[in-house]
CSV table of C-alpha atoms and ligand atoms in Angstrom, one decimal:
chain,number,residue,atom,x,y,z
N,1,MET,CA,-17.5,34.2,-44.5
N,2,PRO,CA,-19.4,37.3,-43.8
N,3,ALA,CA,-16.9,40.2,-43.9
N,4,ILE,CA,-14.1,40.1,-46.5
N,5,VAL,CA,-11.8,42.9,-47.4
N,6,VAL,CA,-10.1,42.9,-50.9
N,7,LEU,CA,-7.4,45.6,-51.3
N,8,GLY,CA,-4.4,46.5,-53.4
N,9,ALA,CA,-1.1,45.4,-52.1
N,10,GLN,CA,1.1,47.5,-54.4
N,11,TRP,CA,0.5,50.9,-56.1
N,12,GLY,CA,-3.0,50.2,-57.5
N,13,ASP,CA,-4.4,48.6,-60.6
N,14,GLU,CA,-3.6,45.1,-59.3
N,15,GLY,CA,-6.8,43.7,-60.8
N,16,LYS,CA,-8.8,43.6,-57.5
N,17,GLY,CA,-12.0,42.6,-59.5
N,18,LYS,CA,-10.5,39.2,-60.2
N,19,ALA,CA,-10.3,38.3,-56.5
N,20,THR,CA,-13.9,39.5,-56.2
N,21,ASP,CA,-15.0,37.3,-59.1
N,22,LEU,CA,-13.4,34.3,-57.5
N,23,LEU,CA,-15.0,35.0,-54.1
N,24,ALA,CA,-18.4,35.3,-55.8
N,25,THR,CA,-18.1,31.8,-57.3
N,26,THR,CA,-18.0,30.2,-53.9
N,27,ASP,CA,-20.1,32.6,-51.7
N,28,PRO,CA,-22.9,34.7,-53.1
N,29,ILE,CA,-22.0,38.2,-52.2
N,30,ASP,CA,-24.8,40.3,-50.6
N,31,TYR,CA,-23.1,43.7,-50.4
N,32,VAL,CA,-20.1,45.2,-52.3
N,33,VAL,CA,-18.8,48.3,-50.5
N,34,ARG,CA,-16.4,51.1,-51.4
N,35,THR,CA,-15.0,52.7,-48.3
N,36,SER,CA,-12.4,55.2,-49.4
N,37,GLY,CA,-11.3,57.2,-52.4
N,38,GLY,CA,-13.5,58.5,-55.2
N,39,HIS,CA,-13.7,58.3,-58.9
N,40,ASN,CA,-9.9,58.3,-59.1
N,41,ALA,CA,-10.1,54.5,-59.0
N,42,GLY,CA,-10.4,52.3,-62.1
N,43,HIS,CA,-11.9,48.9,-62.2
N,44,THR,CA,-12.0,47.0,-65.4
N,45,ILE,CA,-14.6,44.2,-65.3
N,46,VAL,CA,-15.0,41.7,-68.1
N,47,VAL,CA,-18.5,40.1,-68.2
N,48,ASN,CA,-19.4,37.7,-71.0
N,49,GLY,CA,-16.5,39.1,-73.1
N,50,GLU,CA,-17.7,42.7,-72.6
N,51,LYS,CA,-15.3,45.2,-70.9
N,52,TYR,CA,-16.8,47.7,-68.4
N,53,ALA,CA,-14.9,50.3,-66.5
N,54,THR,CA,-16.1,51.7,-63.2
N,55,HIS,CA,-14.4,54.5,-61.3
N,56,LEU,CA,-16.6,55.3,-58.4
N,57,LEU,CA,-19.2,52.6,-58.5
N,58,PRO,CA,-18.4,49.4,-56.6
N,59,SER,CA,-17.9,46.4,-59.0
N,60,GLY,CA,-21.0,44.9,-57.5
N,61,ILE,CA,-23.0,47.2,-59.6
N,62,LEU,CA,-22.7,44.5,-62.3
N,63,THR,CA,-23.6,41.7,-60.0
N,64,PRO,CA,-27.3,40.9,-60.0
N,65,GLY,CA,-28.6,40.3,-56.5
N,66,ALA,CA,-25.8,42.2,-54.7
N,67,THR,CA,-26.3,45.6,-53.2
N,68,SER,CA,-23.6,48.2,-54.0
N,69,VAL,CA,-22.7,50.6,-51.2
N,70,ILE,CA,-20.7,53.8,-51.3
N,71,ALA,CA,-19.8,54.2,-47.6
N,72,GLY,CA,-19.1,57.4,-45.6
N,73,GLY,CA,-15.3,57.3,-46.2
N,74,VAL,CA,-15.7,57.8,-49.9
N,75,VAL,CA,-15.6,61.3,-51.6
N,76,VAL,CA,-18.5,61.4,-54.1
N,77,SER,CA,-18.8,63.4,-57.2
N,78,PRO,CA,-22.6,63.2,-58.0
N,79,GLU,CA,-21.8,64.2,-61.6
N,80,ALA,CA,-19.4,61.2,-61.9
N,81,LEU,CA,-21.8,58.9,-60.1
N,82,PHE,CA,-24.7,59.6,-62.5
N,83,ARG,CA,-22.4,59.7,-65.6
N,84,GLU,CA,-21.2,56.2,-64.7
N,85,LEU,CA,-24.6,54.8,-63.9
N,86,ASP,CA,-26.0,56.2,-67.1
N,87,GLY,CA,-23.1,54.9,-69.1
N,88,LEU,CA,-23.9,51.4,-67.9
N,89,ILE,CA,-27.6,51.7,-68.4
N,90,ALA,CA,-27.0,53.0,-72.0
N,91,ARG,CA,-25.1,49.7,-72.7
N,92,GLY,CA,-28.1,47.7,-71.5
N,93,VAL,CA,-26.6,46.6,-68.2
N,94,GLU,CA,-29.0,45.7,-65.5
N,95,VAL,CA,-27.7,48.0,-62.7
N,96,ALA,CA,-27.9,46.5,-59.2
N,97,ASP,CA,-29.3,48.3,-56.1
N,98,LEU,CA,-27.1,51.2,-55.0
N,99,LYS,CA,-26.9,52.8,-51.5
N,100,VAL,CA,-24.9,56.0,-50.7
N,101,SER,CA,-23.9,57.2,-47.3
N,102,ALA,CA,-25.4,60.4,-46.1
N,103,ASN,CA,-22.1,61.2,-44.5
N,104,ALA,CA,-19.9,60.8,-47.6
N,105,HIS,CA,-18.3,64.0,-48.6
N,106,VAL,CA,-19.1,65.6,-51.9
N,107,ILE,CA,-16.6,66.4,-54.7
N,108,ALA,CA,-17.9,69.5,-56.4
N,109,SER,CA,-16.5,71.0,-59.6
N,110,TYR,CA,-14.3,73.4,-57.6
N,111,HIS,CA,-12.4,70.5,-56.1
N,112,ALA,CA,-11.2,69.3,-59.5
N,113,THR,CA,-10.3,72.9,-60.5
N,114,ILE,CA,-8.2,73.2,-57.3
N,115,ASP,CA,-6.6,69.8,-57.9
N,116,LYS,CA,-5.4,70.8,-61.3
N,117,VAL,CA,-4.1,74.3,-60.5
N,118,THR,CA,-2.3,72.9,-57.4
N,119,GLU,CA,-0.6,70.3,-59.5
N,120,ARG,CA,0.5,72.9,-62.0
N,121,PHE,CA,1.8,75.1,-59.3
N,122,LEU,CA,3.9,72.3,-57.9
N,123,GLY,CA,5.8,72.1,-61.2
N,124,LYS,CA,8.4,69.3,-61.1
N,125,ASN,CA,7.3,68.3,-57.6
N,126,GLN,CA,3.8,67.4,-58.7
N,127,ILE,CA,2.2,64.3,-57.4
N,128,GLY,CA,0.7,63.2,-60.8
N,129,THR,CA,-2.9,63.1,-59.3
N,130,THR,CA,-5.8,62.0,-61.4
N,131,GLY,CA,-7.0,65.6,-61.4
N,132,ARG,CA,-10.5,64.5,-60.1
N,133,GLY,CA,-10.5,66.7,-57.0
N,134,ILE,CA,-9.9,63.8,-54.5
N,135,GLY,CA,-7.2,65.6,-52.4
N,136,PRO,CA,-9.0,68.9,-52.2
N,137,ALA,CA,-12.2,67.2,-51.2
N,138,TYR,CA,-10.5,65.3,-48.4
N,139,ALA,CA,-8.7,68.5,-47.4
N,140,ASP,CA,-12.0,70.3,-47.0
N,141,LYS,CA,-13.3,67.3,-44.9
N,142,ILE,CA,-10.3,67.5,-42.5
N,143,ASN,CA,-10.5,71.3,-42.5
N,144,ARG,CA,-14.2,71.0,-41.5
N,145,VAL,CA,-15.4,72.9,-44.5
N,146,GLY,CA,-16.6,69.9,-46.5
N,147,VAL,CA,-20.1,69.4,-48.0
N,148,ARG,CA,-21.7,66.0,-47.3
N,149,ILE,CA,-24.3,64.1,-49.3
N,150,ALA,CA,-27.0,64.9,-46.6
N,151,ASP,CA,-26.4,68.6,-47.2
N,152,LEU,CA,-27.8,68.3,-50.7
N,153,PHE,CA,-31.3,68.0,-49.2
N,154,ASP,CA,-31.2,71.3,-47.4
N,155,GLU,CA,-30.7,74.3,-49.6
N,156,LYS,CA,-30.0,76.7,-46.7
N,157,ILE,CA,-27.4,74.5,-45.1
N,158,LEU,CA,-25.9,73.7,-48.5
N,159,THR,CA,-25.5,77.4,-49.4
N,160,GLN,CA,-23.8,78.1,-46.0
N,161,LYS,CA,-21.4,75.2,-46.4
N,162,VAL,CA,-20.5,76.1,-50.0
N,163,GLU,CA,-19.9,79.7,-48.9
N,164,ALA,CA,-17.7,78.6,-46.1
N,165,ALA,CA,-15.7,76.2,-48.4
N,166,LEU,CA,-15.3,78.9,-51.1
N,167,ASP,CA,-14.4,81.7,-48.8
N,168,VAL,CA,-10.8,80.9,-48.4
N,169,ARG,CA,-10.6,78.9,-51.7
N,170,ASN,CA,-11.6,81.9,-53.7
N,171,HIS,CA,-8.9,84.1,-52.1
N,172,LEU,CA,-6.4,81.4,-53.0
N,173,LEU,CA,-7.7,81.0,-56.6
N,174,THR,CA,-7.8,84.7,-57.4
N,175,LYS,CA,-4.8,86.0,-55.4
N,176,VAL,CA,-2.3,83.1,-55.6
N,177,TYR,CA,-3.3,81.1,-58.7
N,178,ASN,CA,-4.5,84.1,-60.7
N,179,ARG,CA,-7.8,82.4,-61.6
N,180,ARG,CA,-11.4,83.5,-61.6
N,181,ALA,CA,-13.4,83.1,-58.4
N,182,ILE,CA,-16.0,80.4,-58.3
N,183,GLU,CA,-19.5,81.5,-57.7
N,184,VAL,CA,-21.4,80.1,-54.8
N,185,ASP,CA,-24.8,80.2,-56.5
N,186,ALA,CA,-23.6,78.2,-59.5
N,187,VAL,CA,-22.2,75.5,-57.3
N,188,VAL,CA,-25.3,75.3,-55.1
N,189,GLU,CA,-27.5,75.1,-58.2
N,190,GLU,CA,-25.5,72.3,-59.7
N,191,LEU,CA,-25.4,70.2,-56.5
N,192,LEU,CA,-29.1,70.7,-55.9
N,193,SER,CA,-29.8,69.4,-59.4
N,194,TYR,CA,-28.7,65.9,-58.2
N,195,ALA,CA,-30.7,65.8,-55.0
N,196,ASP,CA,-33.9,64.2,-56.3
N,197,ARG,CA,-32.2,61.4,-58.1
N,198,LEU,CA,-29.9,60.8,-55.1
N,199,ARG,CA,-32.5,60.9,-52.4
N,200,PRO,CA,-33.8,57.3,-52.7
N,201,MET,CA,-30.2,55.9,-52.6
N,202,VAL,CA,-29.1,57.7,-49.5
N,203,CYS,CA,-29.1,56.0,-46.1
N,204,ASP,CA,-27.1,55.3,-42.9
N,205,THR,CA,-24.8,52.8,-44.6
N,206,SER,CA,-23.0,51.9,-41.3
N,207,LEU,CA,-26.3,50.8,-39.8
N,208,LEU,CA,-27.1,48.9,-43.0
N,209,LEU,CA,-23.8,47.0,-43.1
N,210,ASN,CA,-23.7,46.2,-39.4
N,211,LYS,CA,-27.2,44.8,-39.6
N,212,ALA,CA,-26.2,42.7,-42.7
N,213,LEU,CA,-23.2,41.3,-40.7
N,214,ASP,CA,-25.5,40.5,-37.8
N,215,ALA,CA,-27.7,38.6,-40.2
N,216,ASP,CA,-24.6,36.6,-41.4
N,217,GLN,CA,-24.8,38.1,-44.9
N,218,THR,CA,-21.6,38.3,-47.0
N,219,VAL,CA,-20.2,41.8,-47.2
N,220,LEU,CA,-17.3,42.5,-49.5
N,221,PHE,CA,-15.3,45.6,-48.9
N,222,GLU,CA,-13.7,46.5,-52.2
N,223,GLY,CA,-10.5,48.4,-51.9
N,224,ALA,CA,-9.6,51.3,-54.2
N,225,GLN,CA,-6.1,52.6,-54.8
N,226,ALA,CA,-3.7,50.5,-52.7
N,227,THR,CA,-1.4,50.1,-49.7
N,228,MET,CA,1.5,52.0,-51.2
N,229,LEU,CA,-0.8,54.9,-52.1
N,230,ASP,CA,-2.1,55.2,-48.5
N,231,VAL,CA,-1.7,58.7,-47.0
N,232,ASP,CA,-0.2,57.2,-43.8
N,233,HIS,CA,1.5,54.0,-44.9
N,234,GLY,CA,2.3,54.7,-48.6
N,235,THR,CA,5.1,56.5,-50.3
N,236,TYR,CA,4.1,59.9,-48.9
N,237,PRO,CA,3.8,62.5,-50.4
N,238,PHE,CA,3.3,60.5,-53.7
N,239,VAL,CA,0.1,59.0,-52.4
N,240,THR,CA,-3.7,59.5,-52.6
N,241,SER,CA,-5.4,61.4,-49.8
N,242,SER,CA,-7.2,58.5,-48.1
N,243,ASN,CA,-6.5,55.3,-46.3
N,244,PRO,CA,-6.8,52.3,-48.7
N,245,VAL,CA,-5.3,50.0,-46.1
N,246,ALA,CA,-7.4,47.5,-44.2
N,247,GLY,CA,-7.7,49.8,-41.2
N,248,GLY,CA,-9.3,52.4,-43.4
N,249,VAL,CA,-12.1,50.0,-44.2
N,250,CYS,CA,-13.4,50.1,-40.6
N,251,VAL,CA,-13.3,53.9,-40.5
N,252,GLY,CA,-14.7,54.4,-44.0
N,253,ALA,CA,-17.6,51.9,-43.4
N,254,GLY,CA,-18.4,52.4,-39.8
N,255,ILE,CA,-17.7,48.8,-38.7
N,256,GLY,CA,-15.5,47.6,-36.0
N,257,PRO,CA,-12.2,45.7,-36.7
N,258,THR,CA,-13.5,42.6,-34.9
N,259,ARG,CA,-16.1,42.1,-37.6
N,260,ILE,CA,-13.5,41.4,-40.4
N,261,ASP,CA,-12.9,37.8,-41.2
N,262,ARG,CA,-10.6,37.9,-44.2
N,263,VAL,CA,-8.2,40.5,-45.7
N,264,VAL,CA,-7.2,39.6,-49.2
N,265,GLY,CA,-4.3,41.5,-50.7
N,266,VAL,CA,-4.3,41.6,-54.5
N,267,ILE,CA,-0.9,41.8,-56.0
N,268,LYS,CA,0.4,41.6,-59.6
N,269,ALA,CA,3.0,39.0,-60.6
N,270,TYR,CA,5.1,42.1,-61.5
N,271,THR,CA,4.6,45.8,-60.4
N,272,THR,CA,3.1,48.9,-61.9
N,273,ARG,CA,2.6,52.5,-60.8
N,274,VAL,CA,1.0,55.6,-62.3
N,275,GLY,CA,1.9,59.1,-61.3
N,276,SER,CA,5.1,60.2,-59.6
N,277,GLY,CA,7.1,58.8,-56.7
N,278,PRO,CA,9.7,56.2,-55.9
N,279,PHE,CA,9.5,52.7,-57.4
N,280,PRO,CA,12.6,50.6,-56.8
N,281,THR,CA,12.0,47.8,-59.4
N,282,GLU,CA,11.0,50.2,-62.2
N,283,LEU,CA,12.4,49.1,-65.6
N,284,PHE,CA,13.6,51.6,-68.2
N,285,ASP,CA,14.5,49.0,-70.8
N,286,GLU,CA,12.9,46.7,-73.3
N,287,ASP,CA,11.5,44.5,-70.5
N,288,GLY,CA,9.6,47.4,-69.1
N,289,VAL,CA,8.1,48.2,-72.5
N,290,GLN,CA,7.2,44.6,-73.0
N,291,LEU,CA,5.5,44.3,-69.6
N,292,GLN,CA,3.6,47.5,-70.4
N,293,GLN,CA,2.5,46.2,-73.8
N,294,LEU,CA,1.7,42.6,-72.9
N,295,GLY,CA,0.0,43.6,-69.7
N,296,GLY,CA,-2.0,46.4,-71.4
N,297,GLU,CA,-0.7,48.7,-68.6
N,298,ILE,CA,-2.6,51.8,-69.4
N,299,GLY,CA,-4.6,53.6,-66.6
N,300,VAL,CA,-8.3,53.0,-66.7
N,301,SER,CA,-9.1,56.4,-65.2
N,302,THR,CA,-6.7,58.7,-67.0
N,303,GLY,CA,-5.4,56.7,-70.0
N,304,ARG,CA,-1.8,57.3,-68.7
N,305,THR,CA,0.8,54.6,-69.5
N,306,ARG,CA,1.8,52.8,-66.3
N,307,ARG,CA,5.4,52.5,-65.1
N,308,CYS,CA,6.3,48.8,-65.0
N,309,GLY,CA,8.8,46.7,-63.0
N,310,TRP,CA,9.5,43.3,-61.5
N,311,TYR,CA,7.7,41.8,-58.5
N,312,ASP,CA,8.9,43.4,-55.3
N,313,ALA,CA,8.7,41.1,-52.3
N,314,VAL,CA,9.7,43.9,-49.9
N,315,VAL,CA,6.5,45.7,-50.8
N,316,ALA,CA,4.5,42.4,-50.6
N,317,ARG,CA,5.8,41.7,-47.0
N,318,TYR,CA,5.1,45.3,-46.0
N,319,ALA,CA,1.5,45.1,-47.4
N,320,SER,CA,1.0,41.8,-45.5
N,321,ARG,CA,2.1,43.5,-42.3
N,322,VAL,CA,0.3,46.8,-42.4
N,323,ASN,CA,-3.0,45.2,-43.6
N,324,GLY,CA,-2.8,42.0,-41.6
N,325,LEU,CA,-3.4,40.1,-44.8
N,326,THR,CA,-4.9,36.6,-44.4
N,327,GLU,CA,-4.0,35.8,-48.0
N,328,LEU,CA,-2.7,37.1,-51.3
N,329,PHE,CA,-4.3,36.9,-54.7
N,330,LEU,CA,-1.7,37.0,-57.5
N,331,THR,CA,-2.9,38.5,-60.8
N,332,LYS,CA,-1.6,38.6,-64.3
N,333,LEU,CA,0.7,35.6,-64.0
N,334,ASP,CA,0.0,34.8,-67.7
N,335,ILE,CA,1.8,38.0,-68.8
N,336,LEU,CA,5.2,36.6,-67.6
N,337,GLY,CA,4.9,33.7,-70.0
N,338,ALA,CA,7.1,35.7,-72.5
N,339,TRP,CA,10.3,35.6,-70.4
N,340,GLU,CA,13.1,33.0,-70.2
N,341,GLN,CA,14.1,34.2,-66.7
N,342,ILE,CA,12.1,36.3,-64.3
N,343,PRO,CA,13.8,38.5,-61.8
N,344,VAL,CA,12.1,39.0,-58.4
N,345,CYS,CA,13.3,41.7,-55.9
N,346,VAL,CA,13.9,39.9,-52.6
N,347,ALA,CA,15.5,42.8,-50.7
N,348,TYR,CA,17.0,46.2,-51.2
N,349,GLU,CA,20.5,47.5,-51.1
N,350,ILE,CA,20.6,50.9,-49.5
N,351,ASP,CA,24.0,52.7,-49.2
N,352,GLY,CA,25.8,49.3,-49.4
N,353,GLN,CA,23.6,47.5,-46.8
N,354,ARG,CA,21.1,44.7,-47.6
N,355,VAL,CA,17.7,45.6,-46.2
N,356,GLU,CA,14.9,43.1,-46.0
N,357,GLU,CA,12.0,45.3,-44.8
N,358,MET,CA,10.5,48.5,-46.0
N,359,PRO,CA,12.9,51.3,-45.1
N,360,MET,CA,11.8,53.6,-42.3
N,361,THR,CA,12.5,56.9,-44.1
N,362,GLN,CA,11.6,58.4,-47.5
N,363,THR,CA,15.2,59.2,-48.1
N,364,GLU,CA,16.3,55.5,-47.7
N,365,PHE,CA,13.4,54.4,-49.9
N,366,HIS,CA,14.6,56.8,-52.6
N,367,HIS,CA,18.1,55.3,-52.4
N,368,ALA,CA,16.9,51.6,-52.5
N,369,THR,CA,18.1,49.5,-55.3
N,370,PRO,CA,16.6,46.0,-55.8
N,371,VAL,CA,18.5,42.8,-55.0
N,372,TYR,CA,17.2,40.3,-57.5
N,373,GLU,CA,16.8,36.5,-57.5
N,374,TYR,CA,16.1,34.9,-60.9
N,375,PHE,CA,13.5,32.3,-61.6
N,376,GLU,CA,13.1,30.1,-64.7
N,377,GLY,CA,10.3,31.2,-66.9
N,378,TRP,CA,7.7,28.8,-68.4
N,379,GLN,CA,7.5,30.5,-71.8
N,380,SER,CA,4.0,29.2,-72.6
N,381,ASP,CA,0.4,30.4,-72.6
N,382,ILE,CA,-1.2,29.5,-69.3
N,383,SER,CA,-4.4,31.4,-69.8
N,384,GLY,CA,-6.3,28.1,-70.3
N,385,CYS,CA,-5.2,26.6,-66.9
N,386,ARG,CA,-7.9,26.2,-64.3
N,387,SER,CA,-6.1,24.4,-61.5
N,388,PHE,CA,-2.7,24.8,-59.9
N,389,ASP,CA,-1.6,21.3,-61.1
N,390,GLU,CA,-2.3,22.4,-64.7
N,391,LEU,CA,0.3,25.3,-64.5
N,392,PRO,CA,3.7,24.5,-65.9
N,393,LYS,CA,6.2,23.4,-63.2
N,394,ASN,CA,8.2,26.6,-63.5
N,395,ALA,CA,5.0,28.7,-63.0
N,396,GLN,CA,4.2,26.7,-59.9
N,397,ALA,CA,7.7,27.2,-58.6
N,398,TYR,CA,7.4,30.9,-59.2
N,399,VAL,CA,4.1,31.1,-57.3
N,400,GLN,CA,5.5,29.0,-54.4
N,401,ALA,CA,8.6,31.1,-54.2
N,402,LEU,CA,6.6,34.3,-54.1
N,403,GLU,CA,4.4,32.9,-51.3
N,404,GLU,CA,7.4,32.0,-49.2
N,405,MET,CA,8.8,35.6,-49.4
N,406,SER,CA,5.6,37.6,-49.4
N,407,GLY,CA,4.3,37.2,-45.8
N,408,ALA,CA,0.9,35.6,-46.6
N,409,PRO,CA,-0.3,32.5,-48.4
N,410,ILE,CA,-1.3,32.8,-52.0
N,411,TRP,CA,-5.0,31.8,-52.2
N,412,GLY,CA,-5.5,32.3,-55.9
N,413,VAL,CA,-3.9,33.3,-59.2
N,414,GLY,CA,-5.2,35.2,-62.2
N,415,VAL,CA,-4.2,33.8,-65.6
N,416,GLY,CA,-6.3,36.0,-67.9
N,417,PRO,CA,-8.8,38.9,-67.9
N,418,GLY,CA,-12.0,36.8,-68.0
N,419,ARG,CA,-14.0,36.1,-64.8
N,420,GLU,CA,-13.3,32.4,-65.0
N,421,GLN,CA,-9.6,32.7,-65.7
N,422,THR,CA,-8.4,32.0,-62.2
N,423,VAL,CA,-6.6,29.2,-60.4
N,424,VAL,CA,-7.1,28.3,-56.8
N,425,VAL,CA,-3.9,27.6,-55.0
N,426,HIS,CA,-5.2,27.1,-51.4
N,427,GLY,CA,-8.9,26.3,-51.5
J,501,IMP,P1,-5.3,61.3,-56.5
J,501,IMP,O1,-5.8,60.1,-55.8
J,501,IMP,O2,-6.0,61.7,-57.8
J,501,IMP,O3,-5.1,62.4,-55.6
J,501,IMP,O4,-3.8,60.9,-57.1
J,501,IMP,C1,-2.7,60.6,-56.1
J,501,IMP,C2,-1.8,59.5,-56.7
J,501,IMP,O5,-2.6,58.2,-56.6
J,501,IMP,C3,-1.4,59.6,-58.1
J,501,IMP,O6,-0.1,59.0,-58.3
J,501,IMP,C4,-2.4,58.7,-58.8
J,501,IMP,O7,-2.0,58.3,-60.1
J,501,IMP,C5,-2.6,57.6,-57.8
J,501,IMP,N1,-3.9,56.9,-57.9
J,501,IMP,C6,-5.1,57.3,-57.5
J,501,IMP,N2,-6.0,56.4,-57.7
J,501,IMP,C7,-5.4,55.4,-58.3
J,501,IMP,C8,-5.9,54.1,-58.7
J,501,IMP,O8,-7.0,53.7,-58.6
J,501,IMP,N3,-4.9,53.2,-59.3
J,501,IMP,C9,-3.6,53.6,-59.4
J,501,IMP,N4,-3.2,54.8,-59.0
J,501,IMP,C10,-4.0,55.7,-58.4
């Protein structure tokens, strides 16, 4: 299977790395590619009992033999990139080959500054961003005042571009936000300091990946953020500033849609969200606290506690539809072993009406309350199960019920954090 997309089907943090791990057991992966977002993502990878967190680097960075690619749709903070690489090297990790697109936009320190002041200015309407400068970097890209990785190799061009970017920004910072102006020279100097180390990594990643696909190599497009955080298809405005949906992979990587063979949506057996925005199945009671504690639901990137709730099949069906999912990978099923009964949201009630599909408007979604169906729990530890038949009958029934209501077959299930703790449902 040459081109596989793995993406988040909820609001992020679904455990996408687990699906990648399972894929790698059957097909050696030649390329692992990030196509959107930046160091706002948080992947936790457990290798030989050791926990590693990556934010910008593709998880393939820990896979010997695989080339990691940061494609053109990603916004790259060179500072974060090298901090992450050096962090892994310091722990004795053998870091895999890394390629960075010349077209990727740069996150400079001023983007993070603007991200934070904008959030503060929004007050109670704030998005709850990661404060990493993701939104301002994408805004500069769309406003055509962005700096790209290739610009770091030409001081004259770089200076012109930083000047253009800061021209309006500095007016905003000083006159609206009452902050000090950012100095062009300091920004240019910092960005130039990364150029030498970056140069050997930089290439035309679209060409690289298309050639790899022509040669029938296996390319894994590793999603960051998730469907419900997509700027077009998520819960706007409480979203990130890129397109984590499957369509975004083509744009971000420079490959055509006809090249993609599988689109795997990773989905938790319950739901979590960080940051602000609507979340119909959110729990404010003991169950929510228990999901948070048992699931270790704390953000990898920001250390924020994640909001927790039950599985939402309306969201699952929506994710199946907008991404054209060929399959789902269900994670963290083991966490639900503590409950006698497990509620699943099968539809919403909006102003007295039962609604089966994602509501069309933001207002309706804010008014949606979950309609629950209740499933018998299995109340046991399933983390040692390695096949579907080994799962308790009630856990099997839960997985089968979710499959029927979620719009795509469930290919695999995660039963623990370790790489091997997976169960294949449909081989
Ligand atoms: P931004 O991407 O930093 O602009 O944040 C926008 C929204 O997306 C906020 O609610 C963040 O918490 C959320 N977000 C961004 N990246 C991730 C992620 O990798 N997992 C979960 N939520 C994320």
